[in-house]
Amino acid sequence: MREFITNYRSDFSLNAKQTLANTQASTVQSYLARFQGITGLLPNRNLYGKLDEKIAQIRRKRIDGKIKSNTVRQYKASLCFGLSLVAYEEEYGISPLIKASLTYKEANELYDKMVAITNDETAKLITSRDIKAHAEGNTSTMKLKAVPSGFIEAFTEICKLPNDYRYAKESLKFLQANVIVGLRPAEWFDTQILSIDELELTEHFKKQKDITAKVFLGEDIQTGEIYLCLKNFKNSQGRACGDYRYICLDHLSQRELGLITDWIKLSNSYVESLGIFSPNDYYKRFMTKLQDTIRYMENNEQSLAKILQANFVKRRADYNANQKKANAKMKLYRGKPPIKQQVSLYSTRHQAVANAKFAGFSDLQIAAIFGHSSTSTARRHYGKVGSASGRSKLPPHPINMKQVVLKSNLIEKQAKLVKEVAPNPSIKQNNGPSPFE
């Protein structure tokens, strides 16, 4: 089952009940998180007007080709679920707050508007709007899911010469280190290199060891001697495998280990000098400066622009070749035309995942290395084997592999429990006010 399912049902009164009975608990939480992000603080006496404008805005953006159909489906699934909680007689999540902000009639009207938002789209129109959104860069695909060959080397040469880029050297050190380990940028906050003896004395390690004690991997996996220790950035959102993860550095060269060590020292110096107090603060006040510097240099340094252009030309040639093959077989080629993309902080994470795939790490190992709650995340959304620039040498600690197994089992149990206990009330369909007001 997909991590974020974008199905929705047409019947307002039964949508919440059917979703809870047939959807994984993690997916339902994703719906609620997005719905709450859109609606803001609840209760909100002007929620009807706010959501009505939001739905109209989504519709306008879609008609103008500013957002893709996938984005609309995610909005639709989340908003339809949140709105249909008004018709759900049991208490679930933030449903009491939603019911305090919308009447049954108001929620039903908004629901119908959201369901109908793309009813006029033909298959041809869907494709044309998606291509327009893609071509105009109104999508995360503006960011390369790999670091092109020669990019970091060219960046290094620029930094050797006098320049006016305030964070050029800091950006280079990040690129050099993160292309090896592939952390989420904010995860470098308070990251440490520890020996296995030091690691096993930490409270978080002891806690995770206890939590995973009954999980068996089916084989005896040896631990390493040196580990990169970091806190999973997205665990509070249910999108990571445990609070911490530990990446073995034993197989790195002295140069690679030195790049990581140098970056940690530099990063920690900024944390201290800027008074940074959290991963979010770290990203906003430090990492965004590096991203802005990389983007500015890409737009102003000929050597970097040349590499990005060559990458675009290659992708365009591949697209044309694939389209030609499809035409020869009288088939419709559904690939999207390439757009000019640039390296972002996250490109290094994609590159590290591609290198791990190329090295032959299993889906379970990759999820543990990169902190995913599901073995399907990297397979579906991250760098491809064809983009690999080398072989990763970073096996995860067995505890993190167990955390992935534990998280997967927990999600399955939650989904099963929801199906078993989901009530089957006789929900009245009417246009009157909600009895929960």
XYZ file of C-alpha atoms in Angstrom:
437
model
C 0.000 0.000 0.000
C 1.277 3.478 -0.863
C 2.485 5.721 1.933
C 0.199 8.536 0.829
C -2.924 7.235 -0.855
C -4.792 9.785 -2.959
C -8.116 7.969 -3.275
C -11.304 9.641 -2.165
C -14.934 8.509 -2.112
C -17.819 10.356 -3.703
C -20.262 10.067 -0.806
C -19.706 12.763 1.808
C -21.513 11.005 4.662
C -19.466 7.797 4.331
C -16.035 9.074 3.305
C -14.474 9.227 6.767
C -15.847 5.822 7.776
C -14.634 4.149 4.573
C -11.238 5.831 4.762
C -10.658 4.725 8.349
C -11.733 1.174 7.505
C -9.611 0.784 4.376
C -6.563 3.007 4.788
C -3.334 2.612 6.747
C -3.092 4.597 9.974
C 0.007 6.430 8.706
C -1.898 7.570 5.618
C -4.812 8.854 7.707
C -2.338 10.820 9.817
C -0.900 12.295 6.617
C -4.388 13.403 5.605
C -4.989 15.061 8.970
C -1.558 16.717 9.029
C -2.133 18.272 5.606
C -5.697 19.272 6.483
C -4.531 20.934 9.693
C -1.724 22.675 7.800
C -4.296 24.162 5.419
C -6.863 25.125 8.041
C -4.453 26.381 10.697
C -5.571 26.692 14.288
C -8.963 25.279 15.162
C -11.681 26.073 16.048
C -12.016 28.770 13.412
C -15.331 30.544 12.939
C -14.288 31.675 9.463
C -13.199 28.204 8.379
C -15.858 27.948 5.673
C -14.684 31.117 3.931
C -11.026 30.152 4.319
C -11.527 26.697 2.810
C -13.832 27.997 0.087
C -11.092 30.393 -1.042
C -8.452 27.671 -0.790
C -10.463 25.311 -2.993
C -11.044 28.112 -5.522
C -7.318 28.842 -5.467
C -6.468 25.191 -6.135
C -8.924 25.159 -9.023
C -7.465 28.348 -10.555
C -3.923 27.047 -10.271
C -4.898 23.782 -11.909
C -6.718 25.489 -14.786
C -3.691 27.750 -15.347
C -1.352 24.760 -15.369
C 0.475 25.869 -12.234
C 0.101 22.624 -10.276
C 0.161 18.988 -11.317
C -2.651 16.464 -11.099
C -0.768 14.567 -8.356
C -0.787 17.698 -6.204
C -4.519 18.166 -6.769
C -5.191 14.535 -5.804
C -3.267 14.952 -2.552
C -5.220 18.103 -1.713
C -8.447 16.347 -2.632
C -7.790 13.280 -0.487
C -6.790 15.349 2.556
C -9.505 17.984 2.359
C -12.252 15.476 1.590
C -11.270 13.323 4.555
C -11.055 16.269 6.955
C -14.378 17.695 5.816
C -16.160 14.332 6.001
C -15.231 13.992 9.686
C -18.153 16.369 10.313
C -20.449 13.503 9.248
C -18.562 10.885 11.295
C -20.432 10.121 14.519
C -17.423 8.817 16.429
C -14.635 11.054 17.733
C -11.422 10.811 15.730
C -8.347 13.042 15.888
C -9.267 16.689 15.500
C -12.850 15.910 14.472
C -14.408 17.731 17.487
C -12.579 20.920 16.484
C -13.644 20.590 12.864
C -17.252 20.043 13.921
C -17.039 23.135 16.101
C -16.001 25.190 13.060
C -18.273 23.859 10.287
C -21.908 22.866 10.055
C -22.872 19.646 8.298
C -24.235 21.654 5.364
C -21.115 23.818 5.026
C -18.776 20.821 5.119
C -20.888 18.998 2.538
C -20.842 21.994 0.175
C -17.054 22.347 0.442
C -16.637 18.617 -0.032
C -18.669 18.665 -3.253
C -16.638 21.605 -4.575
C -13.381 19.801 -3.857
C -14.554 16.548 -5.480
C -15.684 18.444 -8.580
C -12.501 20.458 -8.948
C -11.191 18.436 -11.913
C -14.417 16.888 -13.221
C -14.065 18.754 -16.509
C -10.608 17.350 -17.251
C -10.242 15.007 -20.188
C -7.197 12.749 -20.476
C -5.721 15.157 -23.019
C -6.339 18.157 -20.781
C -4.763 16.401 -17.778
C -1.614 15.713 -19.796
C -1.364 19.248 -21.195
C -1.817 20.895 -17.779
C 0.702 18.547 -16.169
C 3.264 19.231 -18.876
C 2.743 22.991 -18.496
C 3.248 22.797 -14.717
C 6.322 20.649 -15.275
C 7.797 22.923 -17.953
C 7.265 26.080 -15.901
C 9.032 24.514 -12.934
C 6.010 24.591 -10.634
C 7.155 21.302 -9.170
C 9.886 19.831 -6.997
C 11.446 18.461 -10.190
C 13.259 21.792 -10.534
C 15.720 20.161 -8.149
C 17.985 17.521 -9.621
C 17.711 14.077 -8.077
C 21.444 13.565 -8.503
C 24.641 15.605 -8.526
C 25.943 15.755 -12.132
C 29.385 14.373 -12.839
C 32.055 17.032 -12.386
C 29.821 19.459 -10.489
C 31.558 19.239 -7.108
C 34.967 19.288 -8.792
C 34.055 22.492 -10.658
C 32.668 23.964 -7.441
C 35.960 23.151 -5.727
C 37.984 24.971 -8.395
C 35.820 28.078 -8.005
C 36.422 28.083 -4.247
C 40.192 27.936 -4.759
C 40.101 31.341 -6.443
C 39.242 34.686 -4.833
C 35.485 35.230 -4.958
C 32.744 37.273 -3.293
C 30.450 34.378 -2.406
C 29.883 34.632 1.352
C 29.099 30.961 1.939
C 30.937 29.331 -0.970
C 33.407 27.304 1.107
C 30.714 26.283 3.578
C 28.528 25.148 0.674
C 31.395 23.149 -0.796
C 32.108 21.371 2.480
C 28.432 20.449 2.769
C 28.332 19.088 -0.785
C 31.483 17.047 -0.250
C 30.267 15.521 3.020
C 26.591 14.988 2.298
C 27.089 13.340 -1.078
C 28.798 10.581 0.946
C 26.228 10.089 3.733
C 23.018 11.653 2.358
C 21.517 13.149 5.521
C 18.496 15.391 5.424
C 20.121 18.857 5.587
C 18.612 19.692 8.999
C 19.950 16.447 10.461
C 23.496 17.836 10.629
C 22.367 19.759 13.686
C 24.070 18.106 16.687
C 25.508 15.188 14.656
C 28.451 13.334 16.200
C 31.046 10.707 15.299
C 31.260 8.113 18.090
C 33.085 4.864 18.668
C 30.872 1.829 19.178
C 31.771 1.846 22.887
C 30.757 5.519 23.228
C 27.584 4.920 21.239
C 26.444 2.004 23.374
C 26.731 4.155 26.516
C 24.276 6.793 25.252
C 20.744 6.793 26.658
C 19.101 6.969 23.234
C 20.998 3.873 22.082
C 19.997 1.930 25.186
C 16.386 2.983 24.673
C 16.327 1.922 21.020
C 18.042 -1.338 21.902
C 15.317 -2.120 24.432
C 12.563 -1.186 21.985
C 13.936 -3.484 19.276
C 15.024 -6.344 21.547
C 12.306 -8.703 20.301
C 12.850 -7.972 16.607
C 14.898 -10.595 14.757
C 16.484 -9.988 11.363
C 17.085 -13.644 10.593
C 20.851 -13.307 10.574
C 23.664 -12.198 12.849
C 24.847 -8.797 11.602
C 28.183 -7.568 12.848
C 28.493 -4.012 14.150
C 31.259 -1.604 13.194
C 33.737 0.439 15.213
C 32.924 4.049 14.225
C 29.457 5.531 13.755
C 27.871 8.756 12.631
C 25.189 9.401 15.261
C 22.272 11.696 14.456
C 18.673 12.410 15.363
C 16.046 11.537 12.763
C 14.552 14.832 11.637
C 11.113 13.547 10.548
C 10.393 11.018 13.273
C 7.898 13.347 14.977
C 5.901 13.263 11.714
C 5.904 9.472 11.635
C 8.125 9.447 8.547
C 11.315 8.050 10.081
C 12.481 4.823 11.732
C 13.052 5.716 15.355
C 14.448 8.730 17.173
C 18.096 8.215 16.207
C 20.068 6.433 13.568
C 23.641 5.222 13.433
C 25.632 4.956 10.204
C 28.826 2.883 10.149
C 31.867 4.797 8.844
C 34.399 1.957 9.071
C 34.746 1.453 5.334
C 35.355 5.071 4.348
C 38.769 6.273 3.211
C 40.728 8.699 5.380
C 39.881 11.455 2.901
C 36.136 10.729 3.047
C 36.169 10.539 6.836
C 38.109 13.799 6.916
C 35.495 15.539 4.733
C 32.732 14.496 7.132
C 34.740 15.477 10.220
C 35.664 18.886 8.770
C 32.050 19.613 7.883
C 30.804 18.671 11.364
C 33.344 21.023 12.959
C 32.363 23.863 10.644
C 28.651 23.208 11.110
C 28.982 23.129 14.897
C 30.876 26.430 14.851
C 27.905 28.102 13.137
C 25.457 26.476 15.543
C 27.385 28.019 18.416
C 28.046 31.439 16.874
C 24.472 31.925 15.651
C 22.882 30.550 18.813
C 20.948 27.932 16.847
C 18.713 25.866 19.128
C 16.879 23.286 16.979
C 17.039 21.435 13.632
C 14.354 23.721 12.185
C 16.242 26.799 13.336
C 19.451 25.313 11.926
C 17.860 24.836 8.527
C 16.231 28.270 8.387
C 19.208 30.292 9.609
C 22.133 28.372 8.171
C 21.279 25.776 5.530
C 19.116 28.166 3.509
C 22.146 30.421 3.152
C 24.062 27.537 1.619
C 21.193 26.737 -0.733
C 20.963 30.363 -1.851
C 24.729 30.437 -2.433
C 24.683 27.252 -4.528
C 21.787 28.557 -6.617
C 23.458 31.950 -7.138
C 26.730 30.339 -8.181
C 24.936 28.005 -10.605
C 23.419 31.053 -12.269
C 26.637 33.062 -12.386
C 29.534 30.640 -12.806
C 30.070 29.474 -16.376
C 31.695 26.175 -15.399
C 28.693 25.135 -13.283
C 26.180 26.360 -15.866
C 27.967 24.343 -18.544
C 27.683 21.127 -16.508
C 23.979 21.702 -15.830
C 23.355 22.451 -19.520
C 25.126 19.253 -20.557
C 22.979 17.330 -18.097
C 19.837 18.867 -19.588
C 20.941 18.089 -23.154
C 21.538 14.444 -22.233
C 18.133 14.105 -20.581
C 16.491 15.735 -23.592
C 18.238 13.316 -25.947
C 17.091 10.382 -23.797
C 13.521 11.709 -23.828
C 13.508 12.113 -27.625
C 14.931 8.615 -28.098
C 12.298 7.074 -25.843
C 9.535 9.001 -27.566
C 10.807 7.844 -30.955
C 10.783 4.208 -29.802
C 7.214 4.558 -28.545
C 6.073 6.148 -31.801
C 7.660 3.325 -33.799
C 5.565 0.851 -31.816
C 2.443 3.016 -32.229
C 2.308 3.585 -28.478
C 1.737 6.739 -26.437
C 4.901 7.798 -24.597
C 3.919 9.151 -21.180
C 7.311 10.473 -20.160
C 7.567 14.167 -19.342
C 9.809 16.437 -21.405
C 12.950 17.421 -19.508
C 13.307 20.839 -17.934
C 16.419 22.682 -16.856
C 17.176 21.697 -13.277
C 19.695 22.728 -10.673
C 21.567 21.114 -7.816
C 19.976 21.633 -4.407
C 20.990 20.588 -0.912
C 18.690 17.589 -1.282
C 20.360 16.513 -4.547
C 23.228 15.166 -2.463
C 20.812 12.953 -0.515
C 19.372 11.586 -3.758
C 22.906 10.925 -4.997
C 23.827 9.046 -1.823
C 20.695 6.884 -2.170
C 21.560 6.124 -5.807
C 25.065 5.089 -4.723
C 23.618 2.830 -2.012
C 21.355 1.148 -4.563
C 24.281 0.673 -6.926
C 26.335 -0.872 -4.106
C 23.680 -3.560 -3.694
C 22.247 -2.581 -0.320
C 18.814 -4.088 0.313
C 15.651 -1.987 0.603
C 15.704 -2.614 4.366
C 19.307 -1.442 4.683
C 18.630 1.665 2.596
C 15.590 2.587 4.714
C 17.732 2.197 7.849
C 20.651 4.224 6.444
C 18.519 7.143 5.307
C 15.951 7.119 8.098
C 12.826 6.084 6.204
C 9.850 4.454 7.894
C 9.128 2.337 4.820
C 11.306 0.248 2.521
C 9.392 1.648 -0.462
C 10.273 5.324 0.036
C 13.733 5.288 -1.540
C 12.660 2.843 -4.212
C 9.850 5.098 -5.414
C 11.014 8.630 -4.764
C 14.809 8.788 -4.570
C 17.849 8.666 -6.849
C 17.985 5.869 -9.397
C 20.756 3.327 -9.891
C 21.528 4.861 -13.281
C 22.502 8.102 -11.530
C 25.099 6.429 -9.286
C 28.549 8.016 -9.176
C 30.105 5.254 -7.078
C 29.384 2.562 -4.517
C 28.227 3.511 -1.017
C 30.257 2.113 1.874
C 27.878 2.951 4.703
C 26.063 -0.022 6.266
C 23.452 0.810 8.925
C 23.536 -0.365 12.524
C 21.321 -3.464 13.011
C 19.197 -1.521 15.511
C 18.035 0.835 12.769
C 17.161 -2.100 10.519
C 15.082 -3.478 13.376
C 13.431 -0.065 13.786
C 12.277 -0.177 10.159
C 10.829 -3.665 10.673
C 9.175 -2.533 13.900
C 7.706 0.568 12.267
C 6.374 -1.441 9.317
C 4.761 -3.990 11.644
C 3.252 -1.207 13.758
C 1.666 0.455 10.736
C 0.183 -2.852 9.620
C -1.220 -3.535 13.105
C -2.706 -0.038 13.329
C -4.370 -0.442 9.965
C -5.775 -3.842 10.975
C -7.029 -2.462 14.279
C -8.769 0.447 12.562
C -10.549 -1.972 10.231
C -11.620 -4.196 13.111
C -12.966 -1.460 15.385
C -14.348 0.942 12.780
C -18.004 1.400 13.724
C -20.832 0.992 11.288
C -23.236 3.715 12.371
C -26.344 4.566 10.471
C -25.330 8.066 9.440
C -28.168 10.373 8.607
C -27.818 12.242 5.345
C -29.331 15.693 5.669
C -28.556 19.290 4.979
C -29.224 20.497 8.495
C -26.753 21.724 11.039
C -24.390 19.270 12.679
C -25.550 17.934 16.057
C -21.967 18.446 17.252
C -22.040 22.259 17.066
